Short mmCIF file of C-alpha atoms in Angstrom, two decimals:
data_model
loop_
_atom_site.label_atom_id
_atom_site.label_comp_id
_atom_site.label_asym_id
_atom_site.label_seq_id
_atom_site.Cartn_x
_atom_site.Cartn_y
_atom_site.Cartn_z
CA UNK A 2 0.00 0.00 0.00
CA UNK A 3 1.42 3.11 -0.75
CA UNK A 4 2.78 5.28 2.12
CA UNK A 5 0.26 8.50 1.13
CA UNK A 6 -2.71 6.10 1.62
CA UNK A 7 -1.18 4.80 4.95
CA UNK A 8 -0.98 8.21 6.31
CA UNK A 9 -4.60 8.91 5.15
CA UNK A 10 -6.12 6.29 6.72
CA UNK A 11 -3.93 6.07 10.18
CA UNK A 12 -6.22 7.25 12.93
CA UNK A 13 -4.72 10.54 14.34
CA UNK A 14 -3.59 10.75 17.58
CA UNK A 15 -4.52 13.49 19.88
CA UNK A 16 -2.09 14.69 22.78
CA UNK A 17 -3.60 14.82 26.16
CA UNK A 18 -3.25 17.80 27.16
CA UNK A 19 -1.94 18.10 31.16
CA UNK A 20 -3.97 19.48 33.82
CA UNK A 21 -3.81 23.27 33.70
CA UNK A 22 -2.12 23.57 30.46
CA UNK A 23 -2.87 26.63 28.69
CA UNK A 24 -0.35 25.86 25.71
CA UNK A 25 2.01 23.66 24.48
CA UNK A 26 4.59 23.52 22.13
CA UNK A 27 4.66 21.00 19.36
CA UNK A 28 7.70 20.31 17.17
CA UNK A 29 6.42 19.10 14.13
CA UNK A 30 9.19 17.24 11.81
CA UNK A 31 8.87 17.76 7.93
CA UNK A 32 11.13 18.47 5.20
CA UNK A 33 13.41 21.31 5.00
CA UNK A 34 11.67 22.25 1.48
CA UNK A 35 8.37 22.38 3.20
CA UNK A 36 9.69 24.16 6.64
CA UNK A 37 10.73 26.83 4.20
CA UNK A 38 7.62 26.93 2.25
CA UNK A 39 5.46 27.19 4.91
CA UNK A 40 8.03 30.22 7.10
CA UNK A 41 8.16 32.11 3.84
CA UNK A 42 4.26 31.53 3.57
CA UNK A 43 4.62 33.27 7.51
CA UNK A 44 6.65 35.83 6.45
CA UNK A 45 4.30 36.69 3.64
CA UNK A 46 1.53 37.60 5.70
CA UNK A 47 3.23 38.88 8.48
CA UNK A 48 1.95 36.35 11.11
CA UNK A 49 3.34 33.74 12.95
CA UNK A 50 3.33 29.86 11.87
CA UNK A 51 1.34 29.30 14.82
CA UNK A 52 -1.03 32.13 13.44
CA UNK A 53 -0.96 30.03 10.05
CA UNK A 54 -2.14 26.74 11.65
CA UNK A 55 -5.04 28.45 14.13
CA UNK A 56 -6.32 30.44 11.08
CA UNK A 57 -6.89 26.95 9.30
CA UNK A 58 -8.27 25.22 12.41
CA UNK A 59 -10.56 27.59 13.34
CA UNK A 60 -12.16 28.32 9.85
CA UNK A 61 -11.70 24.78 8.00
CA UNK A 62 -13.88 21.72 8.78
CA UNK A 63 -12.03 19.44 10.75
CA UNK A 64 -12.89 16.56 8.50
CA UNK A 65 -11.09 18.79 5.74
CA UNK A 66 -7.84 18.65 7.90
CA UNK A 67 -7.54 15.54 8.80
CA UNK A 68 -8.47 14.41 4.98
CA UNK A 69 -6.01 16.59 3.61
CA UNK A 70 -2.48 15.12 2.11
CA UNK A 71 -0.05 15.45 4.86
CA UNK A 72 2.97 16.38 3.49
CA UNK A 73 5.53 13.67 5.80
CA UNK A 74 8.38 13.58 7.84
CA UNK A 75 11.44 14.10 6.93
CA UNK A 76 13.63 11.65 4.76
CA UNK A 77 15.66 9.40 7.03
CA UNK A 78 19.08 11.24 5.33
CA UNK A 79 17.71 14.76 6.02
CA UNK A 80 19.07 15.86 9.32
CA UNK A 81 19.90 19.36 10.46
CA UNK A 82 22.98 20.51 12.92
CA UNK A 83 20.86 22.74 16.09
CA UNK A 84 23.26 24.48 18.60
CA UNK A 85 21.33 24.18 22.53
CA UNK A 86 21.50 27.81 23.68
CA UNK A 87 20.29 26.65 27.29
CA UNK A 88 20.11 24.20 30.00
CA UNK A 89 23.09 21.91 31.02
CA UNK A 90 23.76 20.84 27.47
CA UNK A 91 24.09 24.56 26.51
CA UNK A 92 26.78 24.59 23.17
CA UNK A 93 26.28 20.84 22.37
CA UNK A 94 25.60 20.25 18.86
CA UNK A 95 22.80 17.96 17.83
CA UNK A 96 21.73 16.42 14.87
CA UNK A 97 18.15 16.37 14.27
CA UNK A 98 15.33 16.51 11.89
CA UNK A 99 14.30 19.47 10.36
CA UNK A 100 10.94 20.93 12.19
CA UNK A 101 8.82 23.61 12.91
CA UNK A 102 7.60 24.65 15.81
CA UNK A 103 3.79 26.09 17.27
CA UNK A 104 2.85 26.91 20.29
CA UNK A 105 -0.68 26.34 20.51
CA UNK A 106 -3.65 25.07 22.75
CA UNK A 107 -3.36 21.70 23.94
CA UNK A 108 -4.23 18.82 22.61
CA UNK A 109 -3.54 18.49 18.93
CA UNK A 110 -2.23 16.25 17.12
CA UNK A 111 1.19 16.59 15.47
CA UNK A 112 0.05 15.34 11.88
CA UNK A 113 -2.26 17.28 12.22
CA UNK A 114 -0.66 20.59 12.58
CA UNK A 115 1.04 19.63 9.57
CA UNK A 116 -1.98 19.04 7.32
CA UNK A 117 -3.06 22.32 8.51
CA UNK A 118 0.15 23.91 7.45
CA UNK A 119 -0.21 22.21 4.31
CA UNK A 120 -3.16 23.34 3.82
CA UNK A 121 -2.18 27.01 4.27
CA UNK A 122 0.48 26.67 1.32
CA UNK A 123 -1.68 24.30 -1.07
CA UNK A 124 -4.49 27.63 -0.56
CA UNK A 125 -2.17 30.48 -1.05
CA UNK A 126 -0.69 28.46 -4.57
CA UNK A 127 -4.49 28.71 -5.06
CA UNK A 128 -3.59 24.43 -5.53
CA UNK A 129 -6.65 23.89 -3.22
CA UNK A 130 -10.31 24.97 -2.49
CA UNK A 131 -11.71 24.72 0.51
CA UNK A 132 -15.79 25.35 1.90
CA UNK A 133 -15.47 27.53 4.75
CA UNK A 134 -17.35 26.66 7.70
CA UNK A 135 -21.18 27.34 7.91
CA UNK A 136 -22.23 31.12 8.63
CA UNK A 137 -23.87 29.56 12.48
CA UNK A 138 -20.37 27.43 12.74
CA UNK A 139 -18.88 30.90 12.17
CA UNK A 140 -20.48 32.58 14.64
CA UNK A 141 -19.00 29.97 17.63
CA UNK A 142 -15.50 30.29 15.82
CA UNK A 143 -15.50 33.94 16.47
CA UNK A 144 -16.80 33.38 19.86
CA UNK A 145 -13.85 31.40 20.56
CA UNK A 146 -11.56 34.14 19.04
CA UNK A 147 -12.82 36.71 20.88
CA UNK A 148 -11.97 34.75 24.21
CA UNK A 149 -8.56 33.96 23.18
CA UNK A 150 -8.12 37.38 22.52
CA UNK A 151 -9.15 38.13 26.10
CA UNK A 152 -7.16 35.30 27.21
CA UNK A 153 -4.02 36.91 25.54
CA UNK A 154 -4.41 40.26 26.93
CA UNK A 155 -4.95 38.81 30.75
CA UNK A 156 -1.92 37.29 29.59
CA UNK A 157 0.00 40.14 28.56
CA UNK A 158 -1.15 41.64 31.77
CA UNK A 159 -0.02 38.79 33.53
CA UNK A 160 3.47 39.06 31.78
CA UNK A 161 3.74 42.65 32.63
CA UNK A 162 3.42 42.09 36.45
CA UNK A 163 6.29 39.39 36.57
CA UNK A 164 8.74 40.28 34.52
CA UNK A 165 11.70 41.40 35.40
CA UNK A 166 14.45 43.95 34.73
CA UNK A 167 17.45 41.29 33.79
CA UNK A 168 20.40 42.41 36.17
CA UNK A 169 23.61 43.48 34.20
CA UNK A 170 26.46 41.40 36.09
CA UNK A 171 23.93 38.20 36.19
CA UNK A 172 23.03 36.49 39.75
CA UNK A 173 25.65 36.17 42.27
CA UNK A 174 23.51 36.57 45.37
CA UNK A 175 20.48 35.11 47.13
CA UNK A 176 18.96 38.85 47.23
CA UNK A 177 19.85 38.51 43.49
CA UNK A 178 17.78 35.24 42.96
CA UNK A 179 15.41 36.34 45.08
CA UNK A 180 14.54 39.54 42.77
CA UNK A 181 14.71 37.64 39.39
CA UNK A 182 12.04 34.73 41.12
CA UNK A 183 10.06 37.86 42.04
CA UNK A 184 10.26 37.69 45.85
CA UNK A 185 11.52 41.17 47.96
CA UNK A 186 14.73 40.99 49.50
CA UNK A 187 13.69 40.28 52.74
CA UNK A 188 11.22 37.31 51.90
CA UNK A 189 12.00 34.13 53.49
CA UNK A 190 9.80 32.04 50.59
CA UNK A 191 10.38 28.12 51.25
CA UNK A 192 11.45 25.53 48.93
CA UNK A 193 7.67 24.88 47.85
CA UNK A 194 7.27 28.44 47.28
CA UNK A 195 10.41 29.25 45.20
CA UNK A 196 9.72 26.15 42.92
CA UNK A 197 6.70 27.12 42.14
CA UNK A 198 7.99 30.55 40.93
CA UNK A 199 10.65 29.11 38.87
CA UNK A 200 8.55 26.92 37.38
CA UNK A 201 5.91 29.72 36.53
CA UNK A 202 8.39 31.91 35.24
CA UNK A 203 10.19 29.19 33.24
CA UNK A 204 6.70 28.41 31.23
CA UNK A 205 6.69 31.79 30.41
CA UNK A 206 10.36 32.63 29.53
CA UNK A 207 11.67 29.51 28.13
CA UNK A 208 12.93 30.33 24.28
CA UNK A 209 10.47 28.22 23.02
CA UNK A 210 6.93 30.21 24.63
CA UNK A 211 5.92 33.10 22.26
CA UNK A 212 7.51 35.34 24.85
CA UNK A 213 10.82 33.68 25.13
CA UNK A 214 13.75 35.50 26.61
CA UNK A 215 16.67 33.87 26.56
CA UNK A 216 18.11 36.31 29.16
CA UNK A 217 15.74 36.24 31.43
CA UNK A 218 15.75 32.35 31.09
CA UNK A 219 19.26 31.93 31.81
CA UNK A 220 19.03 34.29 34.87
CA UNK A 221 16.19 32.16 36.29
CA UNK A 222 18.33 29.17 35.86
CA UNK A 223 21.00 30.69 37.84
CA UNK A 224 18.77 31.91 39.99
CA UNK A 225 17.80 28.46 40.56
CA UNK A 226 21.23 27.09 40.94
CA UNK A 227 22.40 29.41 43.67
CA UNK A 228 19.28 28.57 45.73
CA UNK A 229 19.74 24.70 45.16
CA UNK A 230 15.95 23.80 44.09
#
């Protein structure tokens, strides 16, 4: 059987999304060619490849996604070099297959994302034609935008209040660690406590959230490391 037909008729398989979870960030592997396509596609219209995959999820049928080619995985020889700009293994050189990466609600499935994104290039090639949902289907799917715009300026709010001023000589005190977790100088927060700011402000500066600092992240990490958590 022929590996297009396979792929159309393997049952897709949605992620379970974790208690609490807001977002998530997929990696989705595909060909370089078709990374390219669809971040030129992005660049086009001045939105994000995240943008590119809601815009198709919220306005196409869902049937019509999951029936649509997907456009694969990478070949087995195609394999990029990525440099880790973080964490432990910061400077080690992997080899890995080419991807893109969305951060979007939980619990999608990986394939697909990609049939969405696939979509999104077959439409703007004017290659395919899709039926819109109908006009009372419409009506929920702007409900649902309009609360996900509300959600993302509670957000922003959110963001506002927490972040913090990254200090210029990094963290070399507890006062230090203490300011970048949030706390005032003279808190005495417990382990529980300080965890549970790392971990909040790790979801929301980590390089790969749509408000990824890299500076900030690596000051949280020390920040972690001189308090031992």
């Amino acid at each position: 059987m022929p590996d297009s037909l396979m792929s159309a008729q393997r049952p897709i398989r949605k992620a379970v999304p974790r208690t609490g979870e807001r977002s998530r960030t997929y990696a989705i592997p595909c060909s370089a060619g078709f990374r390219d396509q669809v971040t030129e596609l992005a660049q086009q219209r001045g939105v994000s490849i995240a943008d590119l995959a809601r815009a198709i999820l919220l306005t196409v049928p869902e049937a019509t996604v999951n029936a649509a080619p997907d456009p694969g995985e990478p070949p087995a020889h195609e394999r990029e070099e990525v440099t880790l700009l973080s964490g432990a293994s910061k400077g080690r050189v992997l080899r890995r297959k080419p991807r893109l990466q969305v951060r979007l609600q939980p619990g999608l499935a990986v394939v697909q994302l990609r049939r969405a994104l696939g979509l999104a290039v077959a439409m703007a090639r004017g290659d395919h034609v899709v039926a819109l949902e109908a006009p009372a289907a419409r009506g929920k799917q702007a409900d649902r935008i309009k609360a996900l715009e509300e959600e993302l300026e509670r957000l922003r709010l959110m963001l506002s209040a927490v972040a913090f001023e990254p200090l210029k000589d990094g963290v070399r005190t507890r006062m230090q660690a203490l300011y970048v977790l949030g706390f005032p100088a003279d808190a005495q927060p417990d382990a529980r406590a300080l965890k549970a700011r790392y971990r909040m402000l790790a979801m929301i500066f980590h390089p790969d959230s749509p408000q990824g600092d890299t500076l900030r992240m690596g000051q949280l990490n020390a920040a972690r490391d001189l308090l031992r958590l």
